[in-house]
PDB file of C-alpha atoms in Angstrom:
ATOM      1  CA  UNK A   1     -24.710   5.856 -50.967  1.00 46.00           C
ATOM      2  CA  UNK A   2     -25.834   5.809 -47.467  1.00 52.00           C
ATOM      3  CA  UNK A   3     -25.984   2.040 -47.388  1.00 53.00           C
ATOM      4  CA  UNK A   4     -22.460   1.729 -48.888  1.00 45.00           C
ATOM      5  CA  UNK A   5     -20.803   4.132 -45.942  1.00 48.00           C
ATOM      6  CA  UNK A   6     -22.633   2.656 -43.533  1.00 53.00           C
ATOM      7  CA  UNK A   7     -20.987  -1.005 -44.627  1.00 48.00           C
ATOM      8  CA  UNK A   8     -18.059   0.553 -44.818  1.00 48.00           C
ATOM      9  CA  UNK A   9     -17.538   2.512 -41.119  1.00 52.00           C
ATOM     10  CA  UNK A  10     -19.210  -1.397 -39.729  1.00 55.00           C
ATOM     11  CA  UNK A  11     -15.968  -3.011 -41.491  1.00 48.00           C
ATOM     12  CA  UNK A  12     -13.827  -0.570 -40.196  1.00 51.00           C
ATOM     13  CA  UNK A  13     -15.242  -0.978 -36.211  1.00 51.00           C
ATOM     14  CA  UNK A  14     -15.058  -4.351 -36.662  1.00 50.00           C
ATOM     15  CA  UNK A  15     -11.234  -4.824 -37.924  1.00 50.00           C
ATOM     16  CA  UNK A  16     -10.642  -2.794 -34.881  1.00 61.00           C
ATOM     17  CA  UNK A  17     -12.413  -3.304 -32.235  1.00 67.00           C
ATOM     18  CA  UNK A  18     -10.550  -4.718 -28.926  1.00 70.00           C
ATOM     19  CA  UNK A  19     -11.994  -4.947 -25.507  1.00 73.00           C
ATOM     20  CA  UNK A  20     -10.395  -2.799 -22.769  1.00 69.00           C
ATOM     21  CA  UNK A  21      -8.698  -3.926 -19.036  1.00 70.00           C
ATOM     22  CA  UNK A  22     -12.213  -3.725 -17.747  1.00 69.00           C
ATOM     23  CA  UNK A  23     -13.724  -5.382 -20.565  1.00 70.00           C
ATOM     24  CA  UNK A  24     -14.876  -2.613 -22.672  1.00 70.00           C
ATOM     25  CA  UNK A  25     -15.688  -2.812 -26.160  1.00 66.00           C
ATOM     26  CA  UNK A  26     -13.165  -0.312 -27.833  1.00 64.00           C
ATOM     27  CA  UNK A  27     -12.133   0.550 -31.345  1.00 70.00           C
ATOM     28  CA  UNK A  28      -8.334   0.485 -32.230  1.00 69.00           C
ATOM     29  CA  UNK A  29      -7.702   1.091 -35.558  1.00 69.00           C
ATOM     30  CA  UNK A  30      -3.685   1.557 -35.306  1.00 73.00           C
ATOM     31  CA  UNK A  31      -1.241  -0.819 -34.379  1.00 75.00           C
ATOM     32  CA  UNK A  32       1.309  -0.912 -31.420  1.00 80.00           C
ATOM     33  CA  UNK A  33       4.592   0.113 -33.182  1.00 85.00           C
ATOM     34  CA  UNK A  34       2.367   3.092 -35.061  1.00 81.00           C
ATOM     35  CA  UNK A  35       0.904   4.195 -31.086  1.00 76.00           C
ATOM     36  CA  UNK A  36       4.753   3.355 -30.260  1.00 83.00           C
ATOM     37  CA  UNK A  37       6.570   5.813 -32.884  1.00 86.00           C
ATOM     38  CA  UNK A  38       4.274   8.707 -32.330  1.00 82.00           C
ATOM     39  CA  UNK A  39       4.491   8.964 -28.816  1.00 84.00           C
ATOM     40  CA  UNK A  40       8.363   8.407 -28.950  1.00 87.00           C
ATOM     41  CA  UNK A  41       8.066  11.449 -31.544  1.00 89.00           C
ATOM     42  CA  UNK A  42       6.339  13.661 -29.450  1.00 88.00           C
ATOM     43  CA  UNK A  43       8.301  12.962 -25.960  1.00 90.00           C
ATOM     44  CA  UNK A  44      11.054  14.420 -28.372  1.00 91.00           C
ATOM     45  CA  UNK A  45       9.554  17.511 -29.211  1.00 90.00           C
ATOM     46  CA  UNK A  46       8.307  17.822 -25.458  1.00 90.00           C
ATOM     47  CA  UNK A  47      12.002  17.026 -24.458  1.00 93.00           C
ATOM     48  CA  UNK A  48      13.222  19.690 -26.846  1.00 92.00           C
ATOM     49  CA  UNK A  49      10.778  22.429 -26.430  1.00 91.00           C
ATOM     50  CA  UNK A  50      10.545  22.133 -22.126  1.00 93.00           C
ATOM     51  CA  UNK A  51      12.414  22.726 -19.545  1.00 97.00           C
ATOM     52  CA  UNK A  52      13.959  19.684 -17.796  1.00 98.00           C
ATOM     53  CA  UNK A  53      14.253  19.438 -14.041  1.00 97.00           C
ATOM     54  CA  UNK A  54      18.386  18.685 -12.903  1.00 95.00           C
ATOM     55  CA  UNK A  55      17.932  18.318  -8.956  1.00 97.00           C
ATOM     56  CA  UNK A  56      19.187  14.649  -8.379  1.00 97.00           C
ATOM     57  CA  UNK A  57      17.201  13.974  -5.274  1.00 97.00           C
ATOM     58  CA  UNK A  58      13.465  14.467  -6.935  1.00 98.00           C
ATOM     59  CA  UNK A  59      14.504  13.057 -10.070  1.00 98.00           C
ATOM     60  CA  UNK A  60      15.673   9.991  -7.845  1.00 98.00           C
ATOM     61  CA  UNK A  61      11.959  10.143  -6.218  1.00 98.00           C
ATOM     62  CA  UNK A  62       9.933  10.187  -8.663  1.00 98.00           C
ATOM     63  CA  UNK A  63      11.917   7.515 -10.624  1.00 98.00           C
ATOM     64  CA  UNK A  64      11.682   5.610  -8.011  1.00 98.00           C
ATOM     65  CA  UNK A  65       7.964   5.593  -7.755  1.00 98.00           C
ATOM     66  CA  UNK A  66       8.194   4.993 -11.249  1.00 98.00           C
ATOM     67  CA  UNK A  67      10.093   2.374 -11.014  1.00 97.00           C
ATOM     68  CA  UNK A  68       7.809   0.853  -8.462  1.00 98.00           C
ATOM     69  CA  UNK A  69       4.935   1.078 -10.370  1.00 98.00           C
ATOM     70  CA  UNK A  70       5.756  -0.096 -13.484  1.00 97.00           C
ATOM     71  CA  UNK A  71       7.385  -3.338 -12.259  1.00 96.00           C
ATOM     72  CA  UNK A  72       4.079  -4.475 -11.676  1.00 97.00           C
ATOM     73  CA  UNK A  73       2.851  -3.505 -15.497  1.00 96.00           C
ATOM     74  CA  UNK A  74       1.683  -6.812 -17.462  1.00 93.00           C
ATOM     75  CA  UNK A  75       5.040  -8.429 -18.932  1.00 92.00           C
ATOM     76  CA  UNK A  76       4.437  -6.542 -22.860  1.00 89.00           C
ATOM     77  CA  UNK A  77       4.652  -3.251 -20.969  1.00 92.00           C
ATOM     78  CA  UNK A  78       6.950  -4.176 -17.767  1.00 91.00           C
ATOM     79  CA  UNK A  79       9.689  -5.306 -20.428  1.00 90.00           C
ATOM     80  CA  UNK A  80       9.773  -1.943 -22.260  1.00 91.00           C
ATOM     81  CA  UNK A  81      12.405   0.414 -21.556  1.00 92.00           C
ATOM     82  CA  UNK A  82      10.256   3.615 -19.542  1.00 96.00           C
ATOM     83  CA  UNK A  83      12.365   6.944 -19.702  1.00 97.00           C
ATOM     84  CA  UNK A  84      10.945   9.263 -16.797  1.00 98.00           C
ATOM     85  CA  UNK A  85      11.358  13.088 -17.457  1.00 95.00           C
ATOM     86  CA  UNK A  86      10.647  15.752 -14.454  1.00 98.00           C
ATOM     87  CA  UNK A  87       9.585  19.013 -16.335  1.00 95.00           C
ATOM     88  CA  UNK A  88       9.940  22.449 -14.784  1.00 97.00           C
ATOM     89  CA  UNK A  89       6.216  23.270 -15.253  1.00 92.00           C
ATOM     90  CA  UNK A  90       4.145  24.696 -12.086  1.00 92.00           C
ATOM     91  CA  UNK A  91       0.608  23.093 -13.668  1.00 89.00           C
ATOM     92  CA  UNK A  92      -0.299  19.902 -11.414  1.00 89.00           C
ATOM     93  CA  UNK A  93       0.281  17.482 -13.479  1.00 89.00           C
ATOM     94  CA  UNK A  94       1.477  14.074 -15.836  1.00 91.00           C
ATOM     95  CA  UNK A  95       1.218  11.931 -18.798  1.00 91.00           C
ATOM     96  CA  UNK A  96       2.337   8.997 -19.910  1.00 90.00           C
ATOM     97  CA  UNK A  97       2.712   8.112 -23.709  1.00 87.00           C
ATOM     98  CA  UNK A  98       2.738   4.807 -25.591  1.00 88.00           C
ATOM     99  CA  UNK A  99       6.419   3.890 -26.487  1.00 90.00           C
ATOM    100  CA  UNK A 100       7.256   4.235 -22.792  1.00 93.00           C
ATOM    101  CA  UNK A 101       7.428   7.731 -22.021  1.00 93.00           C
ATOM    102  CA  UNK A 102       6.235   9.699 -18.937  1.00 93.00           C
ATOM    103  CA  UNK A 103       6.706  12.935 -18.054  1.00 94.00           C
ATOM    104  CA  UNK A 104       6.139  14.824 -14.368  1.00 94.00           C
ATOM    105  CA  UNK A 105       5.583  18.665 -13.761  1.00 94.00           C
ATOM    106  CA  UNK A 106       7.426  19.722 -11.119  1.00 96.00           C
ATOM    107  CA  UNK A 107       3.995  21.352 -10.382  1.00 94.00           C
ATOM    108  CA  UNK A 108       2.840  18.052  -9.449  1.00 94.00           C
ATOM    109  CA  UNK A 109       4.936  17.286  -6.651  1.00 97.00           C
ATOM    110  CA  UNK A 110       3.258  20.410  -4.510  1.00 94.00           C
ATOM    111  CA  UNK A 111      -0.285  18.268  -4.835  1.00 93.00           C
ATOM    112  CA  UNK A 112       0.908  15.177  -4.766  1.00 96.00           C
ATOM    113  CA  UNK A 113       2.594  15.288  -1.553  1.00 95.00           C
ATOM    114  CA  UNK A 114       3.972  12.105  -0.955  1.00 97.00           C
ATOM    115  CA  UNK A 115       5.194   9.044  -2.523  1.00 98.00           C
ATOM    116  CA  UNK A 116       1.396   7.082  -2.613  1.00 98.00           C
ATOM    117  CA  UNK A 117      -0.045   9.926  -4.016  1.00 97.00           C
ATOM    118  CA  UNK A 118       2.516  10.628  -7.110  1.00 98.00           C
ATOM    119  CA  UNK A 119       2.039   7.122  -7.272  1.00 98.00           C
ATOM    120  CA  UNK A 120      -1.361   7.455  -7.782  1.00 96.00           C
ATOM    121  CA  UNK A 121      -1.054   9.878 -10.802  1.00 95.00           C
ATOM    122  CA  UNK A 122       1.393   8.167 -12.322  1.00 96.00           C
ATOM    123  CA  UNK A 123      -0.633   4.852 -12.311  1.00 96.00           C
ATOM    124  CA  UNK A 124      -3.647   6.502 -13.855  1.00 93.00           C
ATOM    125  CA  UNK A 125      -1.416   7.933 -16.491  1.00 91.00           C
ATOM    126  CA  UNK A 126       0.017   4.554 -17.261  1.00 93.00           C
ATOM    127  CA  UNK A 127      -3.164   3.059 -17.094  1.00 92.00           C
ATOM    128  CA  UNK A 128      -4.154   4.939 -20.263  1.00 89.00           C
ATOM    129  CA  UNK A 129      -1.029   3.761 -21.756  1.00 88.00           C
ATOM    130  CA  UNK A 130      -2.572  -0.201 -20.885  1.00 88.00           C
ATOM    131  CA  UNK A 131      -6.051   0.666 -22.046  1.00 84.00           C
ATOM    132  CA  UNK A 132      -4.711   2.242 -25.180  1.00 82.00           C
ATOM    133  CA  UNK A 133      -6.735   5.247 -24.890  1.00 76.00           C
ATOM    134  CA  UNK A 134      -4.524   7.433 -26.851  1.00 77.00           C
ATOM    135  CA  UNK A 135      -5.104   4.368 -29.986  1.00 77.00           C
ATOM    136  CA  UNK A 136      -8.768   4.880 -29.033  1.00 79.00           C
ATOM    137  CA  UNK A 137      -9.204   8.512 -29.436  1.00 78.00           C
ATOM    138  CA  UNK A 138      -7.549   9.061 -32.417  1.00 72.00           C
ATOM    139  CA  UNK A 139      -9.297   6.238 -34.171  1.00 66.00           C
ATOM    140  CA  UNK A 140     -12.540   7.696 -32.986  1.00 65.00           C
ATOM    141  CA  UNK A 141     -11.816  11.255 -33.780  1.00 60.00           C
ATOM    142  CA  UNK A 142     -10.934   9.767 -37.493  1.00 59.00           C
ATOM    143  CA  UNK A 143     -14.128   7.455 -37.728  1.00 58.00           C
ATOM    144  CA  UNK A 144     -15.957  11.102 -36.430  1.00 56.00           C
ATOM    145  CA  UNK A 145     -14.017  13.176 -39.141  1.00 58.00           C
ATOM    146  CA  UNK A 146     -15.026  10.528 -41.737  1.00 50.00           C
ATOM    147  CA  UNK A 147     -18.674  10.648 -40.489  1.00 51.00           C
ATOM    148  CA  UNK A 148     -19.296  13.986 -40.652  1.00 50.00           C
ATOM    149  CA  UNK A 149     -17.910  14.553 -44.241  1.00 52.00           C
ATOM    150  CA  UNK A 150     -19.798  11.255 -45.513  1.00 52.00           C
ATOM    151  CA  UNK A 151     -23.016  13.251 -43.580  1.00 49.00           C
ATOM    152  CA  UNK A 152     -22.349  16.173 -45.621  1.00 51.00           C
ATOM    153  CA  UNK A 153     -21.824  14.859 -49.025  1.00 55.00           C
ATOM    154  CA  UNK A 154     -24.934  13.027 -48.396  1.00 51.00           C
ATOM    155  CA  UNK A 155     -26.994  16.642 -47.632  1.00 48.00           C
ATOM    156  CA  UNK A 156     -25.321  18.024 -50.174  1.00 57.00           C
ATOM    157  CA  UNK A 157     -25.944  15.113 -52.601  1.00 60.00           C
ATOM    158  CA  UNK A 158     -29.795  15.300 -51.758  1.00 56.00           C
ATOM    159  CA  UNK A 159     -29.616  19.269 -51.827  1.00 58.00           C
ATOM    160  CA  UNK A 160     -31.102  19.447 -48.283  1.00 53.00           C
ATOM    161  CA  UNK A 161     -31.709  22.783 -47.589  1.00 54.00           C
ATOM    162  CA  UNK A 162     -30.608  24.437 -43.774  1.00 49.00           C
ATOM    163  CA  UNK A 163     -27.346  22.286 -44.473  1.00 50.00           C
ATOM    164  CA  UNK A 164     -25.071  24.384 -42.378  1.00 54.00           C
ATOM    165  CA  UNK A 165     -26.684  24.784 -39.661  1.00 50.00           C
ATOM    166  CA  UNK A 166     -27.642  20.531 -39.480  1.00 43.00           C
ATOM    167  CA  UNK A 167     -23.786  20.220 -39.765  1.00 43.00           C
ATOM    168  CA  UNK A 168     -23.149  22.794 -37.209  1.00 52.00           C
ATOM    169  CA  UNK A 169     -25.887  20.707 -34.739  1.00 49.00           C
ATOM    170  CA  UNK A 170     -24.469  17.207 -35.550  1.00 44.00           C
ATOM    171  CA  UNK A 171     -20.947  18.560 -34.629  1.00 49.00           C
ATOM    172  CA  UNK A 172     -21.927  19.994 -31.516  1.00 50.00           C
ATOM    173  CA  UNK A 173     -23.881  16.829 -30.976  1.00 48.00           C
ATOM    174  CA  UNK A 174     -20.880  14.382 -31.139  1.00 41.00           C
ATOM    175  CA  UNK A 175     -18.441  16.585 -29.114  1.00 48.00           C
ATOM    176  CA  UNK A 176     -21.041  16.357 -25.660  1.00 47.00           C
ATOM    177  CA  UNK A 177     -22.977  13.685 -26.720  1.00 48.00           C
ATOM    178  CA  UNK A 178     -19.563  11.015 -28.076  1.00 41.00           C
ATOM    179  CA  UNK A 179     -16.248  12.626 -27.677  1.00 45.00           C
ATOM    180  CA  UNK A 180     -16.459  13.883 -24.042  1.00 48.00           C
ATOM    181  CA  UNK A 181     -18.398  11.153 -22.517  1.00 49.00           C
ATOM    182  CA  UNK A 182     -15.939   8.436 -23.716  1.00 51.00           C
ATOM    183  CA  UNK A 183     -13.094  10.829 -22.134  1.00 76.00           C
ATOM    184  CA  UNK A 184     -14.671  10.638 -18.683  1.00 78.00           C
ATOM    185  CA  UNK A 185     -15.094   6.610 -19.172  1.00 81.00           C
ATOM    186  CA  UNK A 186     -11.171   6.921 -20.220  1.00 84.00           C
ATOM    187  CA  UNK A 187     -10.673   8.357 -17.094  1.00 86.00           C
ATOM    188  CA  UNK A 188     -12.751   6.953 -15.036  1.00 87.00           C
ATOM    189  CA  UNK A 189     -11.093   3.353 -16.532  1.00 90.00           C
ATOM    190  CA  UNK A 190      -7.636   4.646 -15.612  1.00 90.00           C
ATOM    191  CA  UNK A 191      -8.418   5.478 -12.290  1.00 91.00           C
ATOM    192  CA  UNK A 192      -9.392   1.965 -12.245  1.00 92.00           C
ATOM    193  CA  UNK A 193      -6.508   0.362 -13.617  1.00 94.00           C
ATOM    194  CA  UNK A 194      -4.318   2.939 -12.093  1.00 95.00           C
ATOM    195  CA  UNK A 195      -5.368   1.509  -8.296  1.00 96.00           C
ATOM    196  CA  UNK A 196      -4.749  -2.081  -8.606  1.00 97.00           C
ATOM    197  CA  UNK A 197      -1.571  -0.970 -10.086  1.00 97.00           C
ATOM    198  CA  UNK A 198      -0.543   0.928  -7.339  1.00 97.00           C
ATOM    199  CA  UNK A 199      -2.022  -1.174  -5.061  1.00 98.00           C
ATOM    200  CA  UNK A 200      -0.358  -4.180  -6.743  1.00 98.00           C
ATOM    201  CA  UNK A 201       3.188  -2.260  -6.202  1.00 98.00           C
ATOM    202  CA  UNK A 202       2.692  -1.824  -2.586  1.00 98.00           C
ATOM    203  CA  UNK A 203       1.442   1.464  -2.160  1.00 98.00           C
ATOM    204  CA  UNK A 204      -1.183   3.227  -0.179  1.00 97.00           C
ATOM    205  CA  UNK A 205      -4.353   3.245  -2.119  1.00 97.00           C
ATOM    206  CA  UNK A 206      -6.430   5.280   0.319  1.00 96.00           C
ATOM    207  CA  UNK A 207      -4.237   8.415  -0.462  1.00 97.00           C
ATOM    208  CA  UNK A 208      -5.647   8.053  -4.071  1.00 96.00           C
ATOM    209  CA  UNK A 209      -8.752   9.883  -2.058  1.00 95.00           C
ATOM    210  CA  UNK A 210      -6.495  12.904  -0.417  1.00 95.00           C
ATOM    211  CA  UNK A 211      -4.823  13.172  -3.806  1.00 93.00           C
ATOM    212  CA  UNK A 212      -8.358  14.226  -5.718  1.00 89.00           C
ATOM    213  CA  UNK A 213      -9.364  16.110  -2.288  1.00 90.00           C
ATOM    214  CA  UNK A 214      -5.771  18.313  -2.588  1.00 90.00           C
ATOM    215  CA  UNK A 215      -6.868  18.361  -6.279  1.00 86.00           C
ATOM    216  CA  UNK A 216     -10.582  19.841  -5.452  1.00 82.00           C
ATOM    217  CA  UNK A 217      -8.632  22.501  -2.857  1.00 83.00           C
ATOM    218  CA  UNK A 218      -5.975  23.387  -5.443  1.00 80.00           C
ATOM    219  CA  UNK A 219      -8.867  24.529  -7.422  1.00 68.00           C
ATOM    220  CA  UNK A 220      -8.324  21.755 -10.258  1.00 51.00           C
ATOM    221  CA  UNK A 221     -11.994  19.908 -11.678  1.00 49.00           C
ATOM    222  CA  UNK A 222     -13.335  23.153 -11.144  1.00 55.00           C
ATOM    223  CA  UNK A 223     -15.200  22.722 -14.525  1.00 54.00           C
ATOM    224  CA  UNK A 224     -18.852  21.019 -14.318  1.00 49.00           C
ATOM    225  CA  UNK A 225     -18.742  18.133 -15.006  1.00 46.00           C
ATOM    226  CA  UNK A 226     -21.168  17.664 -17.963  1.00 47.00           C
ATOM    227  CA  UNK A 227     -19.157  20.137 -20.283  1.00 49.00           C
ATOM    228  CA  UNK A 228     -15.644  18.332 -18.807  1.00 60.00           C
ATOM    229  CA  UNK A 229     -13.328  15.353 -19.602  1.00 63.00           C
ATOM    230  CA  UNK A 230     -12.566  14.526 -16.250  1.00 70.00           C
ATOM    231  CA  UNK A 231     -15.143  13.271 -13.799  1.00 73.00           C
ATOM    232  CA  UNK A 232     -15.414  15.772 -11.417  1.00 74.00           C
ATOM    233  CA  UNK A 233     -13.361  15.511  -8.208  1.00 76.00           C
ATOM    234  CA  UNK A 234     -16.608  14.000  -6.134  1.00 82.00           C
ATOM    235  CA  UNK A 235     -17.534  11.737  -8.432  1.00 84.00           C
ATOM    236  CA  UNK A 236     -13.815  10.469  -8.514  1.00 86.00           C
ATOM    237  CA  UNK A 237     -13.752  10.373  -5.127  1.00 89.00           C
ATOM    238  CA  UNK A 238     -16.987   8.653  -4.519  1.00 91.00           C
ATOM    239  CA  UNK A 239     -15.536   5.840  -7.437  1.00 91.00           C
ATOM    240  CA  UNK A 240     -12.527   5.234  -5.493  1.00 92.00           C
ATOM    241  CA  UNK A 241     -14.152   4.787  -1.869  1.00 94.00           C
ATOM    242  CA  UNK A 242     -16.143   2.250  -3.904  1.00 94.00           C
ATOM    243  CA  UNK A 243     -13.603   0.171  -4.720  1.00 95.00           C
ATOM    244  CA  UNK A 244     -11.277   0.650  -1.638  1.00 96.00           C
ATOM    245  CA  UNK A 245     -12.046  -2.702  -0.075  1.00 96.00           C
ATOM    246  CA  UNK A 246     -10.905  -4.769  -3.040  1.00 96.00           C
ATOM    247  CA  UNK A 247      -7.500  -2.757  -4.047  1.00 97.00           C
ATOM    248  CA  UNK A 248      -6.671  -3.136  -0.131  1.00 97.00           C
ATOM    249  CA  UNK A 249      -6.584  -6.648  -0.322  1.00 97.00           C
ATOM    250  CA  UNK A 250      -4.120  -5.969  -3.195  1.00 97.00           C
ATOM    251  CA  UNK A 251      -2.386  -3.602  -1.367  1.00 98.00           C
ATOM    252  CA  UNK A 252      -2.405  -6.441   1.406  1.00 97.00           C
ATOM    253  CA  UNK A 253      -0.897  -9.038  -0.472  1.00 97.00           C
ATOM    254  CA  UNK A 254       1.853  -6.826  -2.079  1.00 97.00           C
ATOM    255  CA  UNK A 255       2.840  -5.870   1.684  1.00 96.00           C
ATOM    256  CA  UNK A 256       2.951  -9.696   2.516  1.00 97.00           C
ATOM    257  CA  UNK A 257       4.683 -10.829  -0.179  1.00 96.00           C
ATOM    258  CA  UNK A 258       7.476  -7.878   0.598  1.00 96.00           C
ATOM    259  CA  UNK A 259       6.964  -5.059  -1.822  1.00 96.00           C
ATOM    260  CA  UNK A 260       6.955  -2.128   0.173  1.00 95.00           C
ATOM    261  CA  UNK A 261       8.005   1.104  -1.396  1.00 97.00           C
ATOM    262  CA  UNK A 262      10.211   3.648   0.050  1.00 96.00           C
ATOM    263  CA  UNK A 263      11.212   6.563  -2.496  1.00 97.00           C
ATOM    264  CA  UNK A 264      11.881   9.797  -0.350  1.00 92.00           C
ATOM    265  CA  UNK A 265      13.434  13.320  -1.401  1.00 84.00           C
TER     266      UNK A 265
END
């Protein structure tokens, strides 16, 4: 029995693995229009259940460092139609959904305080869009689900005794030891991504660092790091200083070339 599910979950990562914008191994077991339809779906009920944002000026802004942004997204994402929603919510923060969907707390805009930083968010965000985290995480929290259950017909099968509280270990075991590492690489990825795009676009990629340092202030990350799914705000920081020099050069060339973003409110 153990052999057979074995066999089975290596056929399953194997149909779907893909490798990642920075050349990760990943496992994707759904397909584009499925990611697609179910984050169309539930921009819908986020659309229907939250408070939209009317002021014309900061819907203008942050479109426009949307806009910005995303027409430097490779051509399969650039060519989708993005709607950009501003949400009355004071929390400091974004997310972006496959299908084309982002939406902005209003919350955001008192952290991010200019047009490089909101830029930075809103790359990151998109950047888990182009690394298909969202695809990622719920095919590992189904290959996890199946795991566990094959684990426990298999003590139950044998009649191993202390079953419950083996279960209870090997769950707590893949939550810190599976589930929230791979959030922090997600994260850490986006960042990532999330620089050369805005980089690419023409913003400022040194205020990436006084976003996460208003973050840190704000009281955001506050949670240690080993028990969170975001790196904590040194450890972001120190990332980003790393790889300053190259997304300058970026940021460089997108200058020279005449992209050179100017969304104000």
């Amino acid at each position: 029995m153990k052999t057979t599910l074995i066999a089975l979950f290596t056929l399953i990562a194997i149909a779907g693995c893909k490798t990642s914008p920075t050349g990760r191994t990943q496992i994707a077991l759904y397909s584009d229009s499925e990611m697609n339809s179910m984050g169309v779906q539930s921009f819908k009920q986020l659309k229907e259940q939250k408070l939209i944002n009317s002021d014309t000026n900061v819907n203008r802004y942050v479109q426009c460092v949307a806009d910005n942004v995303i027409s430097v997204l490779p051509k399969k994402y650039a060519n989708q139609q993005w709607e950009v929603i501003l949400f009355e919510d004071d929390s400091a923060n974004a997310f972006a959904l496959p299908g084309g969907k982002i939406g902005i707390h209003t919350g955001l805009l008192k952290i991010a305080t200019n047009q490089n930083q909101l830029a930075t968010v809103l790359g990151h965000e998109i950047g888990h869009v182009i690394a298909e985290h969202s695809n990622e995480r719920a095919s590992q929290g189904n290959l996890l689900q199946y795991g566990m259950q094959a684990t426990n017909a298999v003590l139950q099968t044998q009649n191993v005794k202390y079953q419950v509280e083996i279960m209870s270990a090997l769950g707590m075991g893949a939550q810190y030891g599976v589930v929230l590492p791979f959030s922090r690489t997600h994260e850490t990825e986006a960042d990532n991504v999330g620089l050369d795009l805005m980089a690419k676009a023409g913003f400022n990629p040194k205020e990436s660092v006084t976003l996460w340092q208003n973050m840190s202030k704000a009281g955001n990350g506050a949670t240690p790091e080993f028990l969170s799914t975001h790196p904590a705000p040194t450890s972001r920081i120190s990332e980003l200083r790393a790889r300053m020099p190259a997304v300058m050069k970026l940021k460089n060339a997108a200058t020279q070339s005449g992209l050179k973003p100017n969304c104000k409110f």
